Coordinates of C-alpha atoms and ligand atoms in Angstrom, one line a residue:
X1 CA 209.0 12.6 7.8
X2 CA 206.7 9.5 7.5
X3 CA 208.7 7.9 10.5
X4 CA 208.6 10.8 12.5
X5 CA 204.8 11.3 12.3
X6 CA 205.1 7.2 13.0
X7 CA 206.9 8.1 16.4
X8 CA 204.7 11.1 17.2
X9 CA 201.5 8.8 16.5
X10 CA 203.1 6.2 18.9
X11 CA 204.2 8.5 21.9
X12 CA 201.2 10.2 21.7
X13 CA 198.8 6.7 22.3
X14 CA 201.3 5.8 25.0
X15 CA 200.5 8.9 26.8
X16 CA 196.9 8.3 26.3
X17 CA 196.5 5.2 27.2
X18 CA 198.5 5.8 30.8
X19 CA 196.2 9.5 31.4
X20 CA 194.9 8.9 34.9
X21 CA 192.5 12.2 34.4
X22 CA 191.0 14.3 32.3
X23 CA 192.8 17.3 32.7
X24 CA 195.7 15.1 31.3
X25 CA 194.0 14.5 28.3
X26 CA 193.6 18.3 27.8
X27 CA 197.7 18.8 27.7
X28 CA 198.0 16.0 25.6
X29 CA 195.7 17.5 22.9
X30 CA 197.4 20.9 23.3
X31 CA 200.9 19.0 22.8
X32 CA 200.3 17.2 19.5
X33 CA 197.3 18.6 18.3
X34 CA 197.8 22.7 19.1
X35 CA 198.7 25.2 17.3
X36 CA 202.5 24.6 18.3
X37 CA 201.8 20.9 18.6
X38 CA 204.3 18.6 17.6
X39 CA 201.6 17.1 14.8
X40 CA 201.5 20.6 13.5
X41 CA 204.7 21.6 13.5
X42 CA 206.2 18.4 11.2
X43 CA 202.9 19.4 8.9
X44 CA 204.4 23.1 8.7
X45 CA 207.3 21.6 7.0
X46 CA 205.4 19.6 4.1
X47 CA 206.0 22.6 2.0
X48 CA 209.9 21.4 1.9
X49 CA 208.6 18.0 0.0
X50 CA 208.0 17.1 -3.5
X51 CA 204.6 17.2 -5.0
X52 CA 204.9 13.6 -5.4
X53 CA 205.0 12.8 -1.7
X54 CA 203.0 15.5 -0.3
X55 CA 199.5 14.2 -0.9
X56 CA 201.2 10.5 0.5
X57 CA 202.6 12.3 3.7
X58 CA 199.5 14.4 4.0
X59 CA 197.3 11.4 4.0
X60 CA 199.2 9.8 6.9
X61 CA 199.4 13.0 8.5
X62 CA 195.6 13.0 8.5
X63 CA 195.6 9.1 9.5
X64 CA 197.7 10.4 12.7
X65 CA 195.6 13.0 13.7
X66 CA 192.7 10.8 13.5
X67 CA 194.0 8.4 15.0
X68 CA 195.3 10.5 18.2
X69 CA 191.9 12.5 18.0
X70 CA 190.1 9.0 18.1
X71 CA 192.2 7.7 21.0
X72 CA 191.5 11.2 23.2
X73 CA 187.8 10.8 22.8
X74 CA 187.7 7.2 23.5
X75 CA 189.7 7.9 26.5
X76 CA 188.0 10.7 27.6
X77 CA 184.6 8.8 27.0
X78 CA 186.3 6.6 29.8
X79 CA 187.7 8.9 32.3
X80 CA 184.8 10.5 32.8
X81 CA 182.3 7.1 32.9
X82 CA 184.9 6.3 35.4
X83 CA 184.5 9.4 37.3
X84 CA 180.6 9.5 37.0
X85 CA 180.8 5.9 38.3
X86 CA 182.7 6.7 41.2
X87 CA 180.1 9.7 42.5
X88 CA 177.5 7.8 41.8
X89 CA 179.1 5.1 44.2
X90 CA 180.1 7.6 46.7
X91 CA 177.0 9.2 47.0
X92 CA 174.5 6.1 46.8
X93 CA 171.7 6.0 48.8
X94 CA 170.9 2.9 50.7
X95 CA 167.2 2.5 50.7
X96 CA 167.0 -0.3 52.8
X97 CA 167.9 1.9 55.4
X98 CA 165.3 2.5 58.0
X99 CA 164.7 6.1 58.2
X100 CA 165.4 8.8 61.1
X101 CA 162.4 9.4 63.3
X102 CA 160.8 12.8 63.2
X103 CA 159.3 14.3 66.4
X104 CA 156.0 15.5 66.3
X105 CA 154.9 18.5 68.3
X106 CA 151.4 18.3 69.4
X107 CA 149.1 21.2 71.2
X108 CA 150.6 22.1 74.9
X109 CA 148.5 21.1 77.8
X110 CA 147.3 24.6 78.4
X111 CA 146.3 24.7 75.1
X112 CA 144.3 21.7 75.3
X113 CA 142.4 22.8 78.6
X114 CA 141.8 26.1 77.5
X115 CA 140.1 24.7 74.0
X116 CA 138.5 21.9 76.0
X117 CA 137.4 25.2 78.3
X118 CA 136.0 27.7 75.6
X119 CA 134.1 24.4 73.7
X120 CA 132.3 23.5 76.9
X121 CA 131.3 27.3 77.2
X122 CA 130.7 27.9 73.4
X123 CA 128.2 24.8 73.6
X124 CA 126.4 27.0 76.1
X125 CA 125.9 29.5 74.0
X126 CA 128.8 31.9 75.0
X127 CA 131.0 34.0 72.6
X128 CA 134.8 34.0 73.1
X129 CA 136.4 37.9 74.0
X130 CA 140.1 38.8 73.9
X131 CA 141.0 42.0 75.7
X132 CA 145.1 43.5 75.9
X133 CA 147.0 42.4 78.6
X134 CA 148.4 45.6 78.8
X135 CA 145.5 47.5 80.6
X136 CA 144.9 50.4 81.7
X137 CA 144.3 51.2 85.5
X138 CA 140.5 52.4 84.6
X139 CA 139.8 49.1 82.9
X140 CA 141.7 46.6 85.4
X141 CA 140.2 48.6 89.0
X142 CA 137.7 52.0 88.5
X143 CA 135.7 50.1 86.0
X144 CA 135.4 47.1 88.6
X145 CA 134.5 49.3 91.4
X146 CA 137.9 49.4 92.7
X147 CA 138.5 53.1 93.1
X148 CA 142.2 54.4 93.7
X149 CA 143.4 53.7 97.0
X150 CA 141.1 51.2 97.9
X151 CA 142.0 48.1 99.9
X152 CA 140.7 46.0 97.8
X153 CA 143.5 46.6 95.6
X154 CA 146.4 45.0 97.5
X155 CA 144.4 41.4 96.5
X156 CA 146.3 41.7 93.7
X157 CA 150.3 42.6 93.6
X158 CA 150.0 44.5 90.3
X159 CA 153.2 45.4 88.0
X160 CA 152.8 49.0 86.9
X161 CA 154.4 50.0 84.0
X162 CA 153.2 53.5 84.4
X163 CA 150.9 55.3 87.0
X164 CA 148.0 54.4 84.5
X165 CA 149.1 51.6 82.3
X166 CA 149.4 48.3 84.3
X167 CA 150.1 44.4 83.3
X168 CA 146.2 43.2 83.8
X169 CA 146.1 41.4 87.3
X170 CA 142.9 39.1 86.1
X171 CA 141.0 38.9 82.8
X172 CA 137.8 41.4 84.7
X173 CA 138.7 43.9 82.9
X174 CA 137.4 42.3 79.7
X175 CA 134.1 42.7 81.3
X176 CA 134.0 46.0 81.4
X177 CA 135.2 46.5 78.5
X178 CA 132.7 44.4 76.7
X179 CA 129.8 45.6 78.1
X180 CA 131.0 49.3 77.3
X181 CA 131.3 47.8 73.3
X182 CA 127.5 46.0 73.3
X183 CA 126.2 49.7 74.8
X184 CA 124.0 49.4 77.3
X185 CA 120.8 47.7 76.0
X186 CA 121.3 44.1 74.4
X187 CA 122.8 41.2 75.9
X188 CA 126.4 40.4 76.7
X189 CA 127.3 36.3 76.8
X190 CA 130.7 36.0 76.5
X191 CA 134.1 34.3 78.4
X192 CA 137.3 35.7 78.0
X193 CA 140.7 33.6 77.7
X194 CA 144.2 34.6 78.4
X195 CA 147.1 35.8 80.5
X196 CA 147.2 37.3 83.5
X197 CA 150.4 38.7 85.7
X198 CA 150.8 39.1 89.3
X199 CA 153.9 40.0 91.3
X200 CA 154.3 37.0 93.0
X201 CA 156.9 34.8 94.0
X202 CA 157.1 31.6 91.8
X203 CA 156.5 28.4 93.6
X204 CA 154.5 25.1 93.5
X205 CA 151.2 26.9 93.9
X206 CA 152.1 30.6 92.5
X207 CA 153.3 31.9 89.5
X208 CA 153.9 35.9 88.4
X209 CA 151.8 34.7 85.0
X210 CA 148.8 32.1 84.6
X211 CA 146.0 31.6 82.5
X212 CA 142.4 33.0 83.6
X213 CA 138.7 32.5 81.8
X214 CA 136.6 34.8 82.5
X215 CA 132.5 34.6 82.0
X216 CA 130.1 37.1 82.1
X217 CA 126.3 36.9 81.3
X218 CA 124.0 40.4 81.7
X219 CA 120.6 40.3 80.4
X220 CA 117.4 41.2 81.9
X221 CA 116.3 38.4 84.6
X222 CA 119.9 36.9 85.0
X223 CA 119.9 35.4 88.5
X224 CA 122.2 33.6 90.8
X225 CA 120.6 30.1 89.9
X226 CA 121.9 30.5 86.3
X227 CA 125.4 30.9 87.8
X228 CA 124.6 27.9 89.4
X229 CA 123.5 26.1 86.6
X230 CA 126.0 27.2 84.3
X231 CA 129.3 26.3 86.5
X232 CA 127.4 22.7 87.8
X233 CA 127.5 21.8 84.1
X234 CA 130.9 22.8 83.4
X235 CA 132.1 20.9 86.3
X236 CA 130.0 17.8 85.7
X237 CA 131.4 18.2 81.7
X238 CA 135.2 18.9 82.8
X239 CA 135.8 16.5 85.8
X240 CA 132.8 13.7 85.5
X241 CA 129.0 13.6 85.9
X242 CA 129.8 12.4 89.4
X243 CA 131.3 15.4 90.7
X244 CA 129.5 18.0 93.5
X245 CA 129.5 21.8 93.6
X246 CA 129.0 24.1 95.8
X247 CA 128.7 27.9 96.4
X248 CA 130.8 29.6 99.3
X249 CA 130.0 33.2 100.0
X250 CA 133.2 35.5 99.6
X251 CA 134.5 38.9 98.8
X252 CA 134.9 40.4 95.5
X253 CA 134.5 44.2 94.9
X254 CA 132.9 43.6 91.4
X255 CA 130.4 41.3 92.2
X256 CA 127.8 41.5 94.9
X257 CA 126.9 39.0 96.4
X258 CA 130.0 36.7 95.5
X259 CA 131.1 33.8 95.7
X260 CA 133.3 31.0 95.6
X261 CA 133.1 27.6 93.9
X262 CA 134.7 24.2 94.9
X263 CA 134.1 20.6 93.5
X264 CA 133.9 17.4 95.4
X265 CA 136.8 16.1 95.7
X266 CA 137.8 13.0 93.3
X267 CA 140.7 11.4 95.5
X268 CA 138.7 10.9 98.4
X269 CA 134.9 11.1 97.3
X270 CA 134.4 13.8 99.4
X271 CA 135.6 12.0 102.5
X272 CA 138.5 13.7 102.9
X273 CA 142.3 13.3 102.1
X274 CA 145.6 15.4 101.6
X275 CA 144.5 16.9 98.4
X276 CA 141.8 18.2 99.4
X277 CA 142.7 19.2 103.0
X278 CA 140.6 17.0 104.6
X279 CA 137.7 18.6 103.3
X280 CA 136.3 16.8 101.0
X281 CA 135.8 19.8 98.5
X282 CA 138.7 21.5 96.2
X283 CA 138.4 25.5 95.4
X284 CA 138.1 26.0 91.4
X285 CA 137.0 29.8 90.7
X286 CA 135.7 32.8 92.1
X287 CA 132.0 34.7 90.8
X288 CA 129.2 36.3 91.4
X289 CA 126.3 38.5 90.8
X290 CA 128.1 41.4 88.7
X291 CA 127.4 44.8 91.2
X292 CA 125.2 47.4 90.1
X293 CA 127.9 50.0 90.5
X294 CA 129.9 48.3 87.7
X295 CA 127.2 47.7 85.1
X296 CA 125.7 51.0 85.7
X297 CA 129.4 52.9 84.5
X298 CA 129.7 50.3 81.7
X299 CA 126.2 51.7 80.4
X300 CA 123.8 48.7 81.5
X301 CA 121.0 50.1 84.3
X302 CA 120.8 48.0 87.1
X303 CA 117.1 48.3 87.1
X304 CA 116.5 46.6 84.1
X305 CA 119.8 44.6 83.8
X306 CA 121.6 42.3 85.6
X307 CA 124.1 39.4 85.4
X308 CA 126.7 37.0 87.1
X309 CA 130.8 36.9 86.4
X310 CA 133.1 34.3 87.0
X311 CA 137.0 34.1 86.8
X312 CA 138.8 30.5 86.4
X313 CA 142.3 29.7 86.5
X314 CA 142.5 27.0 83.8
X315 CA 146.5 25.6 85.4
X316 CA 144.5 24.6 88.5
X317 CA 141.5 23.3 86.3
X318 CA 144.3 21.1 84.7
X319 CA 146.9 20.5 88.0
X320 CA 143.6 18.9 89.6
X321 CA 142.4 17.2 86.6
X322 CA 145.7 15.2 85.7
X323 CA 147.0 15.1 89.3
X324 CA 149.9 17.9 88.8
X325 CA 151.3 19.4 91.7
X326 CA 153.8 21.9 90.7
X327 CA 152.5 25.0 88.9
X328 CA 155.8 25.8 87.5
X329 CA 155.4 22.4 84.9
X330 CA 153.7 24.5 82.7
X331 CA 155.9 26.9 81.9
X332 CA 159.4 24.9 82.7
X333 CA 158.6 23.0 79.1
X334 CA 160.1 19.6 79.9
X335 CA 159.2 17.6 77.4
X336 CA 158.7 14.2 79.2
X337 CA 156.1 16.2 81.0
X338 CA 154.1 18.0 77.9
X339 CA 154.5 14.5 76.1
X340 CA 152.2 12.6 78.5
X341 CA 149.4 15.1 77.2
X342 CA 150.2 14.9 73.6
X343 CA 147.0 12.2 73.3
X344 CA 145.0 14.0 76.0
Ligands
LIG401 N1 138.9 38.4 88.9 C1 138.8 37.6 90.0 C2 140.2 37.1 90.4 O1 141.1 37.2 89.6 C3 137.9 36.4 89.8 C4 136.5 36.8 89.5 C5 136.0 37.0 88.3 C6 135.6 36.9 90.6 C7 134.7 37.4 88.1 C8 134.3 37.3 90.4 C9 133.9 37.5 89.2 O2 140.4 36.6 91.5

């Protein structure tokens, strides 16, 4: 019996010592130590021996499974330093390593112009409006003293999504609505940024959705010299002290009289070129003295009140300020483009 716990002790190190993995180590326990081990079954039979060698072959018994016990744990103490050894090597991280760049975003040029836009006016002392660009046919034309059918209306290609709700041709309506909210007898100093959709054809020049801001002052005493004054120093503050205004007369149903603003031109120092036609000036907005008719139905007399109204489309502000010439750049999002503004 003593040499066969001898052999079991000696097979059983062999097998240890050659494991490769851990779940190796698991059968060999099973197989010697188990309860149908090999270990266990020779110790089943000590009841066949005398009383004078059963404590002997006990105690070697016990040396055996010690000594297989021992080895396991060793082992397994190994495998799994090995293993550990090996993940840590597969998944190291080499800091030296220099690191992957990560592309920052920064504020689109639109973005930029139109801040740059509402801080010039907000310095003046105006507040800044949002109205829906969903609008409703009173709002976008009646309001503005554009009744149905009137002429005036084919100015502006208009997407209709039903006979009274409209996509807002220009940010006007704002105006009306505004003046409606303040009620009739306190002041109204506000612009108003935002979208603005047209059925147009998309080209260079045209686009079915821009950008307008729109200005309105009303208070009592409000004359055509502070229109003057106002849009002078936004150009001066927008383009360069250097730069020239002046006031065309022109058409608008809302405003009476109206106008129309252009800026010298900075190409050719108002000596004319291509970019400015050959006239030396370049067209930036549209305004006017706002017409009785429209703040009479918003609830401001004409008698007591009046004011002026301007509309600005801030692509053109920035296509003429950077030198773009296609529209469409805006909205097309190439990034080589947008990027050259990123430090604007
Ligand atoms: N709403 C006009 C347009 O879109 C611009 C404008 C605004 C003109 C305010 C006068 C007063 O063309």
């Amino acid at each position: 019996m003593k040499e066969q716990l001898e052999s079991i002790q000696t097979e059983a190190l062999e097998k240890i010592a050659s494991a490769a993995e851990l779940r190796e180590l698991q059968d060999i326990k099973v197989a010697y130590l188990g309860k149908k081990g090999s270990l266990t079954t020779v110790l089943r039979g000590m009841g066949k021996l005398s009383k004078e060698e059963r404590p002997v072959v006990g105690e070697i018994a016990n040396q055996v499974r010690e000594a297989i016990t021992e080895a396991l744990n060793q082992k397994t103490g190994k495998l799994e330093q090995e293993a550990m050894d090996k993940q840590l090597e597969s998944e190291a991280i080499d800091v030296t390593l220099p690191g992957r760049p990560v592309n920052v975003g920064g504020p689109h040029l639109l973005t930029s112009i139109l801040q740059e836009i509402e801080d010039l006016f907000i310095g003046m002392g105006f507040e800044v409006r949002e109205g829906p660009e969903v609008e409703t046919d009173y709002f976008n034309f009646e309001a503005l003293n554009l009744p149905k059918n009137h002429p005036a209306r084919d100015m502006q290609d208009t997407f209709y999504l039903t006979n009274e709700l409209l996509l807002r041709t220009h940010t006007s309506p704002v105006q009306a609505r505004t003046m409606q909210e303040y009620g009739g007898n306190r002041a109204v100093k506000m612009i108003c940024p935002g979208k603005v959709y047209r059925r147009d054809t998309d080209d260079a020049t045209h686009s079915h959705q821009f950008t307008q801001v729109e200005g309105l002052y009303v208070d009592k005493d409000v004359r055509m010299s502070d229109l003057k004054g106002v849009l002078d120093k936004f150009a001066k503050k927008m383009f360069g002290e250097d730069r020239e205004i002046r006031l065309r007369p022109s058409f608008f149903p809302f405003t009476e009289p109206s106008v129309e603003m252009d800026i010298s031109c900075k190409v050719c120092g108002g000596d004319g070129c291509s970019v400015c036609k050959q006239s030396g000036w370049i067209e930036i907005l549209g305004g006017g003295m706002v017409h009785p008719k429209v703040l009479e139905m918003a609830g401001y007399d004409p008698k007591v009140y009046s004011g002026f109204a301007f509309g600005m489309g801030p692509e053109r502000i920035a296509m003429l300020k950077y030198g773009i010439s296609d529209i469409r750049q805006f909205y097309t999002n190439d990034i080589r483009f947008l990027k050259q503004f990123h430090h604007a």
